[in-house]
Tab-separated table of C-alpha atoms and ligand atoms in Angstrom:
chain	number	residue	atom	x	y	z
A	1	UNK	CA	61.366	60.394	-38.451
A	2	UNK	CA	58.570	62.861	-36.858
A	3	UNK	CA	55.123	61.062	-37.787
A	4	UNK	CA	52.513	64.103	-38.371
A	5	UNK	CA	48.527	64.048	-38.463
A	6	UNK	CA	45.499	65.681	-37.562
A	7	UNK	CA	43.251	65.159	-35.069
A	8	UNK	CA	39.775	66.498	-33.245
A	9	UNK	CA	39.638	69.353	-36.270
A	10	UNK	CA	42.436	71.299	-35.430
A	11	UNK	CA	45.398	69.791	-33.490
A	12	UNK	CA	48.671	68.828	-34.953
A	13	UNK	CA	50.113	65.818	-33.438
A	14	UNK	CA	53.999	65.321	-33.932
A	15	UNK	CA	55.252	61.985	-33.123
A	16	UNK	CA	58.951	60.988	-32.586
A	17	UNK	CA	59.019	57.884	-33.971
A	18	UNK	CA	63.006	56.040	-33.722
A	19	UNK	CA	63.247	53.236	-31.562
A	20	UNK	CA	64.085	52.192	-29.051
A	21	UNK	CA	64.056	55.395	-27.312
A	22	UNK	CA	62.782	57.921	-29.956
A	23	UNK	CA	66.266	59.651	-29.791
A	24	UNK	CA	67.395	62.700	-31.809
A	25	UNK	CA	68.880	61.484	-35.089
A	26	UNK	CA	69.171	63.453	-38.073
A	27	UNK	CA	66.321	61.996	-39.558
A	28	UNK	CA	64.022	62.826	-36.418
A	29	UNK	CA	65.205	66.182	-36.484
A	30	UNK	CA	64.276	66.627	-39.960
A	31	UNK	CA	61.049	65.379	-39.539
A	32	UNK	CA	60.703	67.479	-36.151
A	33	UNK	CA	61.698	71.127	-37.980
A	34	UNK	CA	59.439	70.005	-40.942
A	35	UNK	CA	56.532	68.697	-38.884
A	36	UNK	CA	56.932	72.510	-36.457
A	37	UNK	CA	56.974	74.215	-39.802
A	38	UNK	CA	54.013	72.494	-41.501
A	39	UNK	CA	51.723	73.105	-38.690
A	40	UNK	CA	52.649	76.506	-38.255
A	41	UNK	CA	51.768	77.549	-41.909
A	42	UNK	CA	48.735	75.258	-41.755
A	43	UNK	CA	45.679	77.969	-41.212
A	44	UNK	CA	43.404	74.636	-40.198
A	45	UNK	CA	45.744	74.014	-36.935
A	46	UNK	CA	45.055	75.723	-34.374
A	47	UNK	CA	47.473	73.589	-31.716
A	48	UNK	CA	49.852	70.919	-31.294
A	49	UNK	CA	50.567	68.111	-29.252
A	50	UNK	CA	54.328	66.626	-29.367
A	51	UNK	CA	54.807	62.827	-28.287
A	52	UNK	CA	56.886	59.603	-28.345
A	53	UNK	CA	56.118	57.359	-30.653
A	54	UNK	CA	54.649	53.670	-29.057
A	55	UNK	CA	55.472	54.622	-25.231
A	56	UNK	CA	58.796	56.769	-24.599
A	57	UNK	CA	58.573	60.343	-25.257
A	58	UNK	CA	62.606	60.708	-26.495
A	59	UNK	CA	65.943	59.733	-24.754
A	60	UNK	CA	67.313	62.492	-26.181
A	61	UNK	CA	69.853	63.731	-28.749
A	62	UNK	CA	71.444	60.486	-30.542
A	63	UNK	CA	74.490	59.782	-28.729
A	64	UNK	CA	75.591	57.553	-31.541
A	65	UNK	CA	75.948	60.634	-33.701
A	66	UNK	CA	78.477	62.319	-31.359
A	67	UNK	CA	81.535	62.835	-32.541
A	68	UNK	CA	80.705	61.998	-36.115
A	69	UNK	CA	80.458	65.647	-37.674
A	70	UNK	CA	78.566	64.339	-40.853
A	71	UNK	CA	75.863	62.497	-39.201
A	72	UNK	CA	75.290	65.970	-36.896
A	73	UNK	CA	75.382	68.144	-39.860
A	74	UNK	CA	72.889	65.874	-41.962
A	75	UNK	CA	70.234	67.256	-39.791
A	76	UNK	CA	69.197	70.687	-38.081
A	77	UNK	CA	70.619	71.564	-35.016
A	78	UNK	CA	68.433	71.081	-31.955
A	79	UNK	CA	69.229	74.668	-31.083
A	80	UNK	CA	67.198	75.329	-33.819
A	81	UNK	CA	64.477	73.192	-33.880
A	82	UNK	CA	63.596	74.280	-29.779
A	83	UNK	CA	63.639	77.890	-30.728
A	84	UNK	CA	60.898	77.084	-33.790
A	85	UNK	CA	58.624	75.291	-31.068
A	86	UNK	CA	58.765	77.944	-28.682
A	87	UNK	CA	58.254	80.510	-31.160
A	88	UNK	CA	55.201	78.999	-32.824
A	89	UNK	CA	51.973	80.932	-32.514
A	90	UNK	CA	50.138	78.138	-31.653
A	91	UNK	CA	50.241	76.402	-27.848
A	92	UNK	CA	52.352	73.689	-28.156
A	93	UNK	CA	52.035	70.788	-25.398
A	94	UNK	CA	54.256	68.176	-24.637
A	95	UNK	CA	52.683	64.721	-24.042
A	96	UNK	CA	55.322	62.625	-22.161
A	97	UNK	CA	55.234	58.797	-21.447
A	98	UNK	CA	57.922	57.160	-20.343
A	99	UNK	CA	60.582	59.371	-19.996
A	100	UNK	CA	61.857	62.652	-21.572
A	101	UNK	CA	65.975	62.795	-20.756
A	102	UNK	CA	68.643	65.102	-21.723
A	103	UNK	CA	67.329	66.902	-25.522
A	104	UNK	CA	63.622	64.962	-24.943
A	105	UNK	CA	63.392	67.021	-22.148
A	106	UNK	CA	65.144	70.216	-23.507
A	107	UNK	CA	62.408	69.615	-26.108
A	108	UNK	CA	59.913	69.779	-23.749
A	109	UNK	CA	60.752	72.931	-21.965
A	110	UNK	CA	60.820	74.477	-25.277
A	111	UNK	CA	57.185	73.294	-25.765
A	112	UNK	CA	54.821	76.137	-23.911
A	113	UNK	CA	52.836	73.276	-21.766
A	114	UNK	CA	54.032	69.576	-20.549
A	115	UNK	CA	52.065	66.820	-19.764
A	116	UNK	CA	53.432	63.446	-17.724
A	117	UNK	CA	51.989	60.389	-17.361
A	118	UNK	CA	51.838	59.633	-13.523
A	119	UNK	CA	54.719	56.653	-14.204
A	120	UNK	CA	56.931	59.102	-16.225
A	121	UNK	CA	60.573	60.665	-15.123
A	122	UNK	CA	62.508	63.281	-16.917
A	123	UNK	CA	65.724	64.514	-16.402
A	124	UNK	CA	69.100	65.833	-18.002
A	125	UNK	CA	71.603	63.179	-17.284
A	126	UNK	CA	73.939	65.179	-20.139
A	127	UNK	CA	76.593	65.716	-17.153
A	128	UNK	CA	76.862	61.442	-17.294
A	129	UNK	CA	78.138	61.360	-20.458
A	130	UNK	CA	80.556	64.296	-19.378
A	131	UNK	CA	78.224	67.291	-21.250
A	132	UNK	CA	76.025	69.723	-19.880
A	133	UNK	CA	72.411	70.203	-21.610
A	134	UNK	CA	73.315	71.748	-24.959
A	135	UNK	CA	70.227	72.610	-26.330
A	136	UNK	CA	68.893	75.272	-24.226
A	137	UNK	CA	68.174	72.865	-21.303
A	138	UNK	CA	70.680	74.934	-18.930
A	139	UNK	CA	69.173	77.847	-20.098
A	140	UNK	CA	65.729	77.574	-19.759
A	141	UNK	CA	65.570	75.026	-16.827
A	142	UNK	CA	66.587	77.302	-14.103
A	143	UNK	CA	64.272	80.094	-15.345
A	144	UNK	CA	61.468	77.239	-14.642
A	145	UNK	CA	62.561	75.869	-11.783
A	146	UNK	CA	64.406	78.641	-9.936
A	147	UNK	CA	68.262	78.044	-9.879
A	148	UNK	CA	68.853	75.709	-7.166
A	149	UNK	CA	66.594	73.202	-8.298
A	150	UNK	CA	67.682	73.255	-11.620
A	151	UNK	CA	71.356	73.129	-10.347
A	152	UNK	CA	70.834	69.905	-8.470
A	153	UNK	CA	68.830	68.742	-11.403
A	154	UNK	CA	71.820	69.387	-14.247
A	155	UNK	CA	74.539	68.836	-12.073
A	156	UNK	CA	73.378	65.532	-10.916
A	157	UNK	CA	71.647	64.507	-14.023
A	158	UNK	CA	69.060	62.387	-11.737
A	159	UNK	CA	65.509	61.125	-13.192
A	160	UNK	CA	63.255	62.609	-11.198
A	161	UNK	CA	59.703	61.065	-11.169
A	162	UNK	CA	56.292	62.695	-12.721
A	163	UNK	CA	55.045	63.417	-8.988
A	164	UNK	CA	58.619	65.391	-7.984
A	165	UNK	CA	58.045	66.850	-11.455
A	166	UNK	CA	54.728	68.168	-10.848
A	167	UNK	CA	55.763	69.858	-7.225
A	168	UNK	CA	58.717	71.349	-9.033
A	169	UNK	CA	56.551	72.955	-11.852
A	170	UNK	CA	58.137	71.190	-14.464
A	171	UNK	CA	55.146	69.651	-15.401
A	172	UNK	CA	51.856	71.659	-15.847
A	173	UNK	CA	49.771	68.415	-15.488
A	174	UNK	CA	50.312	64.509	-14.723
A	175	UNK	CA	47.518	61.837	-15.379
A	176	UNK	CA	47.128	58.339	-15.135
A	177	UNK	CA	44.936	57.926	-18.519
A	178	UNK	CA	46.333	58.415	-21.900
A	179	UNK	CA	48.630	61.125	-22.214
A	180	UNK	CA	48.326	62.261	-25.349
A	181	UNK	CA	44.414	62.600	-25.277
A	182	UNK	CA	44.832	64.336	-22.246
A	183	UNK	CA	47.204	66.443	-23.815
A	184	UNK	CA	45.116	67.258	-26.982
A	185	UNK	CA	42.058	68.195	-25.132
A	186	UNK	CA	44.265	70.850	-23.175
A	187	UNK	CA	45.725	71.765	-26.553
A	188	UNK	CA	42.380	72.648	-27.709
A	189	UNK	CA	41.079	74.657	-24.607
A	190	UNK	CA	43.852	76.784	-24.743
A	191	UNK	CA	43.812	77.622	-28.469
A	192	UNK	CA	44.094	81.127	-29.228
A	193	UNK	CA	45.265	82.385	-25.678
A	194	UNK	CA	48.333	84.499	-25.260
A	195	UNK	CA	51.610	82.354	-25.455
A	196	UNK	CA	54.287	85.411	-24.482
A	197	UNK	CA	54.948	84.241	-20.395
A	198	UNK	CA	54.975	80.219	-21.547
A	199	UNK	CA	57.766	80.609	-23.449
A	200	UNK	CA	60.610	80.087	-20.989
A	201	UNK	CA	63.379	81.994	-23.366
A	202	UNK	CA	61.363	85.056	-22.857
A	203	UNK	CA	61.589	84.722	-19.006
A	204	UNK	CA	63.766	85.683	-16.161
A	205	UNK	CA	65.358	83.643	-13.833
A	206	UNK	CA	63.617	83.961	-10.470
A	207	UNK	CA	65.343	86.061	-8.266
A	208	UNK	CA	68.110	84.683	-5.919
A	209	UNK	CA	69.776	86.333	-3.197
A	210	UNK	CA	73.357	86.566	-2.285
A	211	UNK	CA	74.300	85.025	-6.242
A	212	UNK	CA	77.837	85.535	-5.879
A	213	UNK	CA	78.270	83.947	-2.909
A	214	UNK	CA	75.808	80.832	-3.793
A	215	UNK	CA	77.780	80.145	-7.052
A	216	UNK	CA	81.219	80.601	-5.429
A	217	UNK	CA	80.294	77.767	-2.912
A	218	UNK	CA	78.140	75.702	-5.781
A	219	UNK	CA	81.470	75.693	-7.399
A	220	UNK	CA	83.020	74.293	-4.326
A	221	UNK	CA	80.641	71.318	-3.510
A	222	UNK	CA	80.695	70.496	-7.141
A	223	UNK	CA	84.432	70.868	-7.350
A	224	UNK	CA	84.748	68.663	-4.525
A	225	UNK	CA	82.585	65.834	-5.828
A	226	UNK	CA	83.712	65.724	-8.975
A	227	UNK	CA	86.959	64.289	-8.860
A	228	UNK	CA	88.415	66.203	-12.192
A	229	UNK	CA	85.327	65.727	-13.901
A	230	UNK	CA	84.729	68.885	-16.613
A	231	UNK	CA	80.842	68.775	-17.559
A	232	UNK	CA	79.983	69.066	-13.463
A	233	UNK	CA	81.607	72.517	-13.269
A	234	UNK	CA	80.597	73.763	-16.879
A	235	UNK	CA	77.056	72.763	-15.928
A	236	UNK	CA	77.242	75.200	-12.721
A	237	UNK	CA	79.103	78.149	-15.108
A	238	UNK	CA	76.220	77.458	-17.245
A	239	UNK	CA	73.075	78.084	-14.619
A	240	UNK	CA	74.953	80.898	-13.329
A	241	UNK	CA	74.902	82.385	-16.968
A	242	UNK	CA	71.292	81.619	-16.809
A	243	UNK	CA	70.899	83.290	-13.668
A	244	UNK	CA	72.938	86.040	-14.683
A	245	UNK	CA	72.423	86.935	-18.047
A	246	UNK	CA	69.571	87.584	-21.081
A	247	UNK	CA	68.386	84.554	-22.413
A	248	UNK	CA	70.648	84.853	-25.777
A	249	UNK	CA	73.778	85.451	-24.639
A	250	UNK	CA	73.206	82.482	-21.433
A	251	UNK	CA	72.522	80.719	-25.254
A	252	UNK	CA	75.758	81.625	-26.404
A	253	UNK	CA	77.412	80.729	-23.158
A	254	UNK	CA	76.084	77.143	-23.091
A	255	UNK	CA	77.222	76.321	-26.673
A	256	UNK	CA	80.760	78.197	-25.784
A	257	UNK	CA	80.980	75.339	-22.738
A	258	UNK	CA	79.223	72.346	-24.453
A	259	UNK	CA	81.534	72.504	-27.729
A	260	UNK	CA	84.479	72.379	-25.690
A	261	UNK	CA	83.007	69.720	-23.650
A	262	UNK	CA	82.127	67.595	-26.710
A	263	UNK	CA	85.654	66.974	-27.957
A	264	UNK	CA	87.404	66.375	-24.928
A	265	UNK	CA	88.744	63.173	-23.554
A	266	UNK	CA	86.108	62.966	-21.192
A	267	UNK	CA	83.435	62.490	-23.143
A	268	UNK	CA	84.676	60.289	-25.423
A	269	UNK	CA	85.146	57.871	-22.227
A	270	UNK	CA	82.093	58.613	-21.054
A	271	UNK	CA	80.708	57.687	-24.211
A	272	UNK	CA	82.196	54.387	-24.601
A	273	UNK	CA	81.335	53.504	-21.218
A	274	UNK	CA	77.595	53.838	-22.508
A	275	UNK	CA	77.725	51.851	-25.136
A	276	UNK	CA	80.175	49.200	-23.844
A	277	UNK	CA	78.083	48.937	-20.462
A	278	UNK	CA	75.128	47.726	-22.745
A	279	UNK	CA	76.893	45.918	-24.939
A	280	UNK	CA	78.156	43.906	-21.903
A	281	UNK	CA	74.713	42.543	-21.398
A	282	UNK	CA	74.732	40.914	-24.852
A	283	UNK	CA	76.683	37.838	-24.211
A	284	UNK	CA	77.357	34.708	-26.368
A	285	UNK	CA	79.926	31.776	-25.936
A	286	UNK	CA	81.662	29.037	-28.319
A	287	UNK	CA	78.627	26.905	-27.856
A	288	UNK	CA	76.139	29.551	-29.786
A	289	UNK	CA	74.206	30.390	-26.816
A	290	UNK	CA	72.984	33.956	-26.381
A	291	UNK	CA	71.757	36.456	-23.655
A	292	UNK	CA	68.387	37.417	-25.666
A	293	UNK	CA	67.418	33.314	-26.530
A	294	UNK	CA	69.042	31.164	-23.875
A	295	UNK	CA	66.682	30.167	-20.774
A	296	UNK	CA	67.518	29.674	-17.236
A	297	UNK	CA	67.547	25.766	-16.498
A	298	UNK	CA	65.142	24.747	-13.854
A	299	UNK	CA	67.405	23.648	-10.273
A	300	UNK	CA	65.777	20.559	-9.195
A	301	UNK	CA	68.742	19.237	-6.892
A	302	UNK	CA	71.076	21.164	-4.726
A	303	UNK	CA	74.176	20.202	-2.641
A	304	UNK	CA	76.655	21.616	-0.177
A	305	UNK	CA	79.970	20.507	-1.060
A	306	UNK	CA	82.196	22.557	1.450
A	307	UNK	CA	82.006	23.875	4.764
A	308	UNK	CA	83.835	26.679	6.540
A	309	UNK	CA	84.473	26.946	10.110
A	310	UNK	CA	86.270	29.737	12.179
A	311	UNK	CA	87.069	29.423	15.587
A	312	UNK	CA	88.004	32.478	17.873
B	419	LIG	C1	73.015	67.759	-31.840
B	419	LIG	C2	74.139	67.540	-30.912
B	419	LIG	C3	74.615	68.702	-30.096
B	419	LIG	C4	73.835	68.863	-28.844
B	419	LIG	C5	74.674	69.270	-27.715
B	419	LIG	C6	74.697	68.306	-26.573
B	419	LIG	C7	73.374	68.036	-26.052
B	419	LIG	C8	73.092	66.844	-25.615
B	419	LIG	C9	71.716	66.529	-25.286
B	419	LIG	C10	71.479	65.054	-25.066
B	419	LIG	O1	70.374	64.689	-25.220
B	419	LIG	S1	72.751	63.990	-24.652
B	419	LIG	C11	71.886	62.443	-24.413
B	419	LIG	C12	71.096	62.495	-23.157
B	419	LIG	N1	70.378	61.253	-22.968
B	419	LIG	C13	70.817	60.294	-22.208
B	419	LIG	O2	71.862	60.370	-21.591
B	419	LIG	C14	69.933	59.070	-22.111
B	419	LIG	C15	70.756	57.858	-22.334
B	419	LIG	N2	69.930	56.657	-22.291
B	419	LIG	C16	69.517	56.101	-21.140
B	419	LIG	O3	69.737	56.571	-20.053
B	419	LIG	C17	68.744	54.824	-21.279
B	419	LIG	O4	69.094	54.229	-22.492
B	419	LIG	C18	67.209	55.035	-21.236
B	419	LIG	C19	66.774	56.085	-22.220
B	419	LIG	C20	66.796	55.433	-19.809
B	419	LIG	C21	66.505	53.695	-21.603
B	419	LIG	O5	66.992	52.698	-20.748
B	419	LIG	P1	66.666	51.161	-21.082
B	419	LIG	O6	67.270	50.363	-19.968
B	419	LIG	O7	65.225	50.997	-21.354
B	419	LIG	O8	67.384	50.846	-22.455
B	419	LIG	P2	68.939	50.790	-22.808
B	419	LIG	O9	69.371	49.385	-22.869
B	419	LIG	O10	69.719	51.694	-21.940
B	419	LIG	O11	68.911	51.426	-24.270
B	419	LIG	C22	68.243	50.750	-25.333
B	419	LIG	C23	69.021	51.002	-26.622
B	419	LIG	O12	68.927	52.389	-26.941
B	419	LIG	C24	70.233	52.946	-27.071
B	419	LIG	N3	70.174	54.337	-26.600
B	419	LIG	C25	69.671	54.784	-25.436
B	419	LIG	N4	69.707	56.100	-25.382
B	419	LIG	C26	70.257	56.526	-26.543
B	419	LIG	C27	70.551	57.803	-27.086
B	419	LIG	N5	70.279	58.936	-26.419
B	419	LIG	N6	71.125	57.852	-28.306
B	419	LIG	C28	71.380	56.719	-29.001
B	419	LIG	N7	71.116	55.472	-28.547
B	419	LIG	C29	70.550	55.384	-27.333
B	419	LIG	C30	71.117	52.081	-26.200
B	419	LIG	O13	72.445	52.156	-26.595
B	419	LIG	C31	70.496	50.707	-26.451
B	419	LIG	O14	70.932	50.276	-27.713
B	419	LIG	P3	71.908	49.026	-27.843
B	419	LIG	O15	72.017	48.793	-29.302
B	419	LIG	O16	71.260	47.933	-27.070
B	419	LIG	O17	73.199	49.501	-27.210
């Protein structure tokens, strides 16, 4: 679900709204492509603001829908959705609290300005769940960030904080007020200016020298770490298409490596390790108590009842 309403006149302000973590179902992306649409045809808006509903921006696509074809194809594709926000002729700015990961962040970048609160992190942690960022992410990262951060960024999938965000460029502003006010009185001051060099799909990688030679030993480190892990090595293949190639076919490139990603074995582990990680944490035993109700009793006598001694 993408809430949508209008505020200060002319700004459109698109909330993800699916808790916990505001990620990517079908619904939201429904409500997302509808919400992009609506305020593009609208002649009264003149920006728009995207947020998190109540606190986290999104926590990306909705894992839960991975591997289930009929839950992915009851919505838009993501793909899609990204390239209607960064076409829009109207500044878009991202207003992120919390944390924008893995397609919240790809969301982001496809938004022409992004605005952190100061206790935010982002990231693309994709390569965790043995993907790479599928959704333009590996594309249009690197021609923020230059390609080496963006490589550590992807192929480590690490949160990095709104202040390491800021220095890196990936965020255009950070504040310690509310974020989405902030971000709708930027909306509004930059109504009507030109949009062309925010739009990261139109722009090239920054140059790098020696690119042969810095993928071929990328590939090694990565190769070396990754201890027959796929996604780590697609992720590299990936930025070097970035680095290497228009902005289309780096596209077609990502979606070659994350499809073939997305089936295998790896994964499907990887995916199962997330969900039976946190479903670890919700424990119950024959007596009915449970993790979220039970209390910790209060230790008001305490005893040694064994000793150990070693002699050299
Ligand atoms: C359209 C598909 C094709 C696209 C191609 C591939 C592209 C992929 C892009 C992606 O976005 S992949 C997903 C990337 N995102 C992540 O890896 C984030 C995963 N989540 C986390 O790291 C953490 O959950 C968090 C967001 C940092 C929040 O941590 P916190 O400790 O606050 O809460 P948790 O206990 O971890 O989670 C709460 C609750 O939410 C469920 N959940 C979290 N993230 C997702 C998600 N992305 N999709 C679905 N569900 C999610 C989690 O399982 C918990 O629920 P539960 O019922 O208690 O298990």
């Amino acid at each position: 679900m993408a809430q949508y309403r209008i505020v200060s006149g002319s700004v459109a302000v698109i909330s993800i709204q699916n808790p916990p973590v505001n990620a990517l179902s079908a619904a939201v992306r429904n409500g997302l492509l509808l919400s992009v649409r609506t305020a593009s045809s609208d002649p009264l808006v003149r920006s728009v603001v995207i947020s998190g509903h109540n606190g986290p921006f999104c926590g990306g696509a909705d894992i839960k829908e991975f591997g289930n074809v009929s839950h992915l194809e009851s919505g838009p594709h993501l793909v899609e959705i990204f390239e209607s926000v960064e076409a829009l002729a109207k500044p878009v700015v991202a207003a992120i609290e919390g944390f924008a990961l893995g397609g919240g962040l790809e969301l982001a970048l496809a938004c022409h300005y992004r605005f952190g609160h100061s206790e935010a992190r982002v990231g693309l942690p994709e390569v965790s769940l043995g993907l790479l960022p599928g959704a333009g992410g590996s594309q249009r990262l690197p021609r923020l960030l230059g390609v080496r951060a963006a490589l550590d960024m992807i192929v480590t999938g690490r949160h990095v904080a709104a202040g390491e965000a800021l220095n890196l460029g990936l965020l255009d502003r950070v504040t310690d007020g509310n974020t989405v006010d902030a971000a709708v009185r930027f909306a509004q001051s930059v109504e009507g200016k030109p949009l062309d060099d925010r739009r990261l799909g139109n722009r090239p990688c920054p140059p790098l020298e020696n690119i042969d030679a810095f993928f071929e030993d990328a590939l090694n480190r990565v190769r070396g770490r990754a201890r027959g892990a796929a996604a780590p090595l697609a992720c590299v293949q990936a930025v070097r298409g970035a680095a290497t190639l228009p902005f289309l076919q780096g596209m077609a490139l990502e979606k070659r490596l994350v499809e073939t990603l997305m089936t295998s074995g790896q994964a499907q582990a990887s995916r199962y390790c997330f969900f039976t990680e946190r479903g670890a944490a919700r424990w119950t035993t024959p007596t009915g108590a449970r993790w979220d109700t039970c209390r910790a009793r209060p230790i008001s006598t305490a005893a040694v009842i064994g000793i150990y001694a070693s002699c050299i």
